[in-house]
PDB file of C-alpha atoms and ligand atoms in Angstrom:
ATOM      1  CA  UNK A  90     -24.779   5.618 -15.052  1.00 97.00           C
ATOM      2  CA  UNK A  91     -27.283   8.005 -13.486  1.00 97.00           C
ATOM      3  CA  UNK A  92     -26.212  11.579 -14.162  1.00 97.00           C
ATOM      4  CA  UNK A  93     -26.513  14.738 -12.055  1.00 97.00           C
ATOM      5  CA  UNK A  94     -30.157  15.816 -12.125  1.00 95.00           C
ATOM      6  CA  UNK A  95     -31.508  12.328 -11.514  1.00 96.00           C
ATOM      7  CA  UNK A  96     -33.447  12.409  -8.209  1.00 96.00           C
ATOM      8  CA  UNK A  97     -32.030   9.085  -6.960  1.00 97.00           C
ATOM      9  CA  UNK A  98     -28.638  10.782  -6.536  1.00 98.00           C
ATOM     10  CA  UNK A  99     -30.162  13.126  -3.944  1.00 98.00           C
ATOM     11  CA  UNK A 100     -31.951  10.506  -1.846  1.00 97.00           C
ATOM     12  CA  UNK A 101     -30.694   9.235   1.492  1.00 98.00           C
ATOM     13  CA  UNK A 102     -30.153   5.544   0.730  1.00 98.00           C
ATOM     14  CA  UNK A 103     -31.556   2.742   2.884  1.00 97.00           C
ATOM     15  CA  UNK A 104     -29.565   0.147   4.829  1.00 97.00           C
ATOM     16  CA  UNK A 105     -29.352  -3.273   3.230  1.00 96.00           C
ATOM     17  CA  UNK A 106     -30.433  -6.412   5.057  1.00 92.00           C
ATOM     18  CA  UNK A 107     -27.464  -8.362   3.682  1.00 79.00           C
ATOM     19  CA  UNK A 108     -28.904 -11.804   4.317  1.00 78.00           C
ATOM     20  CA  UNK A 109     -32.204 -10.906   2.767  1.00 87.00           C
ATOM     21  CA  UNK A 110     -31.303  -8.928  -0.312  1.00 88.00           C
ATOM     22  CA  UNK A 111     -31.999 -10.872  -3.493  1.00 87.00           C
ATOM     23  CA  UNK A 112     -29.112 -11.274  -5.949  1.00 92.00           C
ATOM     24  CA  UNK A 113     -26.770  -9.037  -3.963  1.00 94.00           C
ATOM     25  CA  UNK A 114     -23.645 -10.760  -5.303  1.00 95.00           C
ATOM     26  CA  UNK A 115     -24.914 -10.405  -8.858  1.00 96.00           C
ATOM     27  CA  UNK A 116     -25.529  -6.698  -8.290  1.00 97.00           C
ATOM     28  CA  UNK A 117     -22.002  -6.273  -6.890  1.00 97.00           C
ATOM     29  CA  UNK A 118     -20.499  -8.111  -9.896  1.00 98.00           C
ATOM     30  CA  UNK A 119     -22.467  -5.920 -12.305  1.00 98.00           C
ATOM     31  CA  UNK A 120     -21.339  -2.787 -10.498  1.00 98.00           C
ATOM     32  CA  UNK A 121     -17.667  -3.829 -10.793  1.00 98.00           C
ATOM     33  CA  UNK A 122     -18.194  -4.386 -14.510  1.00 97.00           C
ATOM     34  CA  UNK A 123     -19.867  -0.986 -14.923  1.00 97.00           C
ATOM     35  CA  UNK A 124     -17.038   0.647 -12.985  1.00 97.00           C
ATOM     36  CA  UNK A 125     -14.340  -0.969 -15.144  1.00 95.00           C
ATOM     37  CA  UNK A 126     -16.117   0.107 -18.308  1.00 95.00           C
ATOM     38  CA  UNK A 127     -16.397   3.700 -17.096  1.00 95.00           C
ATOM     39  CA  UNK A 128     -12.751   3.784 -15.957  1.00 92.00           C
ATOM     40  CA  UNK A 129     -13.576   5.039 -12.482  1.00 95.00           C
ATOM     41  CA  UNK A 130     -12.268   3.993  -9.076  1.00 97.00           C
ATOM     42  CA  UNK A 131     -15.526   3.993  -7.103  1.00 98.00           C
ATOM     43  CA  UNK A 132     -19.220   3.442  -7.720  1.00 98.00           C
ATOM     44  CA  UNK A 133     -22.132   3.796  -5.303  1.00 98.00           C
ATOM     45  CA  UNK A 134     -25.478   2.026  -5.735  1.00 98.00           C
ATOM     46  CA  UNK A 135     -27.440   5.292  -6.212  1.00 98.00           C
ATOM     47  CA  UNK A 136     -25.297   5.921  -9.302  1.00 98.00           C
ATOM     48  CA  UNK A 137     -26.866   2.849 -10.879  1.00 98.00           C
ATOM     49  CA  UNK A 138     -30.325   3.910  -9.728  1.00 97.00           C
ATOM     50  CA  UNK A 139     -30.548   1.995  -6.445  1.00 97.00           C
ATOM     51  CA  UNK A 140     -31.078   3.955  -3.198  1.00 97.00           C
ATOM     52  CA  UNK A 141     -29.310   1.368  -1.008  1.00 97.00           C
ATOM     53  CA  UNK A 142     -26.225   1.649   1.212  1.00 98.00           C
ATOM     54  CA  UNK A 143     -23.610  -0.092  -0.881  1.00 98.00           C
ATOM     55  CA  UNK A 144     -20.560   1.038  -2.791  1.00 98.00           C
ATOM     56  CA  UNK A 145     -17.579  -0.580  -4.437  1.00 98.00           C
ATOM     57  CA  UNK A 146     -14.003   0.605  -4.903  1.00 98.00           C
ATOM     58  CA  UNK A 147     -11.503  -0.615  -7.502  1.00 97.00           C
ATOM     59  CA  UNK A 148      -8.009   0.724  -6.877  1.00 97.00           C
ATOM     60  CA  UNK A 149      -6.517  -2.219  -8.793  1.00 95.00           C
ATOM     61  CA  UNK A 150      -6.799  -0.081 -11.949  1.00 91.00           C
ATOM     62  CA  UNK A 151      -4.106   2.171 -10.457  1.00 92.00           C
ATOM     63  CA  UNK A 152      -1.766  -0.670  -9.547  1.00 93.00           C
ATOM     64  CA  UNK A 153       0.563  -0.216 -12.501  1.00 92.00           C
ATOM     65  CA  UNK A 154       1.735   3.056 -10.916  1.00 93.00           C
ATOM     66  CA  UNK A 155       0.772   2.201  -7.330  1.00 92.00           C
ATOM     67  CA  UNK A 156       1.681  -1.452  -6.702  1.00 95.00           C
ATOM     68  CA  UNK A 157       0.236  -1.405  -3.177  1.00 93.00           C
ATOM     69  CA  UNK A 158      -3.245  -1.361  -4.749  1.00 94.00           C
ATOM     70  CA  UNK A 159      -2.773  -4.621  -6.672  1.00 96.00           C
ATOM     71  CA  UNK A 160      -5.954  -6.660  -6.220  1.00 96.00           C
ATOM     72  CA  UNK A 161      -7.749  -3.880  -4.341  1.00 96.00           C
ATOM     73  CA  UNK A 162     -11.394  -4.611  -5.187  1.00 97.00           C
ATOM     74  CA  UNK A 163     -13.556  -3.867  -2.185  1.00 98.00           C
ATOM     75  CA  UNK A 164     -17.260  -3.901  -1.406  1.00 98.00           C
ATOM     76  CA  UNK A 165     -18.672  -1.718   1.361  1.00 98.00           C
ATOM     77  CA  UNK A 166     -22.146  -2.593   2.671  1.00 98.00           C
ATOM     78  CA  UNK A 167     -23.939  -0.385   5.237  1.00 98.00           C
ATOM     79  CA  UNK A 168     -20.745   1.621   5.795  1.00 98.00           C
ATOM     80  CA  UNK A 169     -20.364   4.124   8.605  1.00 98.00           C
ATOM     81  CA  UNK A 170     -17.863   6.860   9.356  1.00 98.00           C
ATOM     82  CA  UNK A 171     -17.161   6.465  13.062  1.00 98.00           C
ATOM     83  CA  UNK A 172     -14.547   9.164  13.505  1.00 98.00           C
ATOM     84  CA  UNK A 173     -12.608  11.610  11.357  1.00 98.00           C
ATOM     85  CA  UNK A 174      -9.188  13.185  11.827  1.00 98.00           C
ATOM     86  CA  UNK A 175      -8.903  16.881  12.580  1.00 98.00           C
ATOM     87  CA  UNK A 176      -6.271  17.071   9.901  1.00 98.00           C
ATOM     88  CA  UNK A 177      -7.683  17.743   6.443  1.00 98.00           C
ATOM     89  CA  UNK A 178      -6.272  17.719   2.945  1.00 98.00           C
ATOM     90  CA  UNK A 179      -7.339  18.861  -0.506  1.00 98.00           C
ATOM     91  CA  UNK A 180      -7.437  16.598  -3.552  1.00 97.00           C
ATOM     92  CA  UNK A 181      -8.911  16.922  -6.997  1.00 97.00           C
ATOM     93  CA  UNK A 182     -12.113  14.898  -7.342  1.00 98.00           C
ATOM     94  CA  UNK A 183     -14.352  13.903 -10.194  1.00 98.00           C
ATOM     95  CA  UNK A 184     -17.456  11.742 -10.352  1.00 98.00           C
ATOM     96  CA  UNK A 185     -18.865   9.411 -13.001  1.00 98.00           C
ATOM     97  CA  UNK A 186     -22.277  11.007 -12.354  1.00 98.00           C
ATOM     98  CA  UNK A 187     -20.869  14.502 -13.035  1.00 98.00           C
ATOM     99  CA  UNK A 188     -18.825  13.949 -16.210  1.00 97.00           C
ATOM    100  CA  UNK A 189     -16.316  16.591 -17.245  1.00 96.00           C
ATOM    101  CA  UNK A 190     -15.992  18.376 -13.909  1.00 97.00           C
ATOM    102  CA  UNK A 191     -12.991  18.081 -11.615  1.00 97.00           C
ATOM    103  CA  UNK A 192     -12.557  20.263  -8.557  1.00 98.00           C
ATOM    104  CA  UNK A 193     -10.349  20.364  -5.506  1.00 98.00           C
ATOM    105  CA  UNK A 194     -12.197  19.193  -2.378  1.00 98.00           C
ATOM    106  CA  UNK A 195     -11.059  19.481   1.240  1.00 98.00           C
ATOM    107  CA  UNK A 196     -11.865  16.513   3.518  1.00 98.00           C
ATOM    108  CA  UNK A 197     -10.491  14.868   6.658  1.00 98.00           C
ATOM    109  CA  UNK A 198      -7.195  13.080   5.899  1.00 98.00           C
ATOM    110  CA  UNK A 199      -8.092   9.967   7.913  1.00 98.00           C
ATOM    111  CA  UNK A 200     -11.382   8.266   8.731  1.00 98.00           C
ATOM    112  CA  UNK A 201     -12.296   5.454  11.089  1.00 98.00           C
ATOM    113  CA  UNK A 202     -14.843   3.381   9.187  1.00 98.00           C
ATOM    114  CA  UNK A 203     -17.080   0.423   9.827  1.00 98.00           C
ATOM    115  CA  UNK A 204     -18.671  -1.737   7.127  1.00 98.00           C
ATOM    116  CA  UNK A 205     -19.660  -5.206   5.998  1.00 97.00           C
ATOM    117  CA  UNK A 206     -17.768  -6.782   3.102  1.00 96.00           C
ATOM    118  CA  UNK A 207     -19.363  -8.950   0.402  1.00 94.00           C
ATOM    119  CA  UNK A 208     -19.202 -11.955   2.768  1.00 92.00           C
ATOM    120  CA  UNK A 209     -21.061  -9.887   5.387  1.00 93.00           C
ATOM    121  CA  UNK A 210     -17.997  -9.807   7.604  1.00 96.00           C
ATOM    122  CA  UNK A 211     -17.712  -6.661   9.684  1.00 97.00           C
ATOM    123  CA  UNK A 212     -14.592  -4.487   9.548  1.00 98.00           C
ATOM    124  CA  UNK A 213     -13.602  -1.436  11.546  1.00 98.00           C
ATOM    125  CA  UNK A 214     -10.392   0.332  10.617  1.00 97.00           C
ATOM    126  CA  UNK A 215      -8.696   3.668   9.933  1.00 98.00           C
ATOM    127  CA  UNK A 216      -8.270   4.603   6.306  1.00 98.00           C
ATOM    128  CA  UNK A 217      -5.865   7.219   5.042  1.00 97.00           C
ATOM    129  CA  UNK A 218      -4.503   8.666   1.820  1.00 95.00           C
ATOM    130  CA  UNK A 219      -6.352   7.959  -1.402  1.00 95.00           C
ATOM    131  CA  UNK A 220      -8.324   5.117   0.225  1.00 96.00           C
ATOM    132  CA  UNK A 221      -9.815   7.526   2.782  1.00 98.00           C
ATOM    133  CA  UNK A 222     -10.580  10.004   0.030  1.00 98.00           C
ATOM    134  CA  UNK A 223     -12.461   7.536  -2.188  1.00 98.00           C
ATOM    135  CA  UNK A 224     -14.365   6.117   0.795  1.00 98.00           C
ATOM    136  CA  UNK A 225     -15.619   9.570   1.788  1.00 98.00           C
ATOM    137  CA  UNK A 226     -16.594  10.474  -1.776  1.00 98.00           C
ATOM    138  CA  UNK A 227     -18.577   7.257  -2.210  1.00 98.00           C
ATOM    139  CA  UNK A 228     -20.053   7.469   1.283  1.00 98.00           C
ATOM    140  CA  UNK A 229     -21.458  10.908   0.422  1.00 98.00           C
ATOM    141  CA  UNK A 230     -23.455   9.325  -2.414  1.00 98.00           C
ATOM    142  CA  UNK A 231     -25.324   7.191   0.145  1.00 98.00           C
ATOM    143  CA  UNK A 232     -26.486  10.342   1.914  1.00 98.00           C
ATOM    144  CA  UNK A 233     -27.609  12.001  -1.318  1.00 98.00           C
ATOM    145  CA  UNK A 234     -24.531  14.208  -1.396  1.00 98.00           C
ATOM    146  CA  UNK A 235     -22.045  14.832  -4.189  1.00 98.00           C
ATOM    147  CA  UNK A 236     -18.529  16.262  -4.214  1.00 98.00           C
ATOM    148  CA  UNK A 237     -19.702  19.553  -5.705  1.00 98.00           C
ATOM    149  CA  UNK A 238     -21.644  20.224  -2.475  1.00 98.00           C
ATOM    150  CA  UNK A 239     -18.271  20.757  -0.742  1.00 98.00           C
ATOM    151  CA  UNK A 240     -17.166  23.565  -3.055  1.00 98.00           C
ATOM    152  CA  UNK A 241     -17.033  27.249  -2.171  1.00 97.00           C
ATOM    153  CA  UNK A 242     -19.880  29.475  -3.438  1.00 97.00           C
ATOM    154  CA  UNK A 243     -17.379  30.909  -5.909  1.00 97.00           C
ATOM    155  CA  UNK A 244     -16.433  27.527  -7.409  1.00 97.00           C
ATOM    156  CA  UNK A 245     -20.105  26.506  -7.473  1.00 97.00           C
ATOM    157  CA  UNK A 246     -20.877  29.622  -9.498  1.00 97.00           C
ATOM    158  CA  UNK A 247     -18.090  28.769 -11.958  1.00 97.00           C
ATOM    159  CA  UNK A 248     -19.488  25.300 -12.718  1.00 98.00           C
ATOM    160  CA  UNK A 249     -23.173  26.239 -12.510  1.00 97.00           C
ATOM    161  CA  UNK A 250     -23.862  26.514 -16.242  1.00 97.00           C
ATOM    162  CA  UNK A 251     -22.176  23.169 -16.905  1.00 97.00           C
ATOM    163  CA  UNK A 252     -24.397  21.554 -14.267  1.00 97.00           C
ATOM    164  CA  UNK A 253     -27.545  23.076 -15.727  1.00 96.00           C
ATOM    165  CA  UNK A 254     -26.554  21.803 -19.175  1.00 96.00           C
ATOM    166  CA  UNK A 255     -25.953  18.367 -17.653  1.00 96.00           C
ATOM    167  CA  UNK A 256     -29.503  18.179 -16.299  1.00 95.00           C
ATOM    168  CA  UNK A 257     -30.641  18.788 -19.878  1.00 93.00           C
ATOM    169  CA  UNK A 258     -28.531  15.915 -21.169  1.00 93.00           C
ATOM    170  CA  UNK A 259     -25.769  18.111 -22.559  1.00 94.00           C
ATOM    171  CA  UNK A 260     -22.445  16.516 -21.585  1.00 95.00           C
ATOM    172  CA  UNK A 261     -19.889  14.083 -22.924  1.00 94.00           C
ATOM    173  CA  UNK A 262     -19.193  10.669 -21.443  1.00 95.00           C
ATOM    174  CA  UNK A 263     -17.691   7.544 -22.946  1.00 94.00           C
ATOM    175  CA  UNK A 264     -20.057   5.262 -20.986  1.00 95.00           C
ATOM    176  CA  UNK A 265     -23.796   4.630 -21.084  1.00 94.00           C
ATOM    177  CA  UNK A 266     -25.697   7.339 -19.200  1.00 95.00           C
ATOM    178  CA  UNK A 267     -29.167   7.992 -17.905  1.00 93.00           C
ATOM    179  CA  UNK A 268     -29.726  11.727 -17.763  1.00 89.00           C
ATOM    180  CA  UNK A 269     -32.787  13.768 -16.909  1.00 73.00           C
ATOM    181  CA  UNK A 270     -33.983  15.380 -20.106  1.00 58.00           C
TER     182      UNK A 270
HETATM  183 NI1   NI B 454     -19.113  10.047  -7.334  1.00 58.67          NI
END
């Protein structure tokens, strides 16, 4: 897992040519394995060091409490946000690349999205609830953004020293990390 401070997390990722990307399925499988091991719900390619427009979401891990997410393992290739709702909501977010920090983030409640799945089939649909939230968080990673960018100057100030420590490799995570030291 690439940790805050790694330059790849701040790059705008490139579109994938899905029919001409070597070992794409293998990469996707590896990302799902990494995600399971880190006990997260979403993982974007820049978080594993690749500046390409791909992320995966595993809501199946929540299905014991939220049965509607049973089998929810989705791959999003070259995703786009077509439209967002005016209505917003706040939810607590964390990120595997920013271990130990959770903050409330305000985002649109619903998003109309477009993407290719792992079979390169195109989908366009409205997402809402937790699904919309995770999509927007992961989508940010593809534009070199992170959830902390959405915080107020006050909240940013509160977490600043933790972030500086993180760039020096001072943080705790239960998974394998690549930090800038
Ligand atoms: Ni994240």
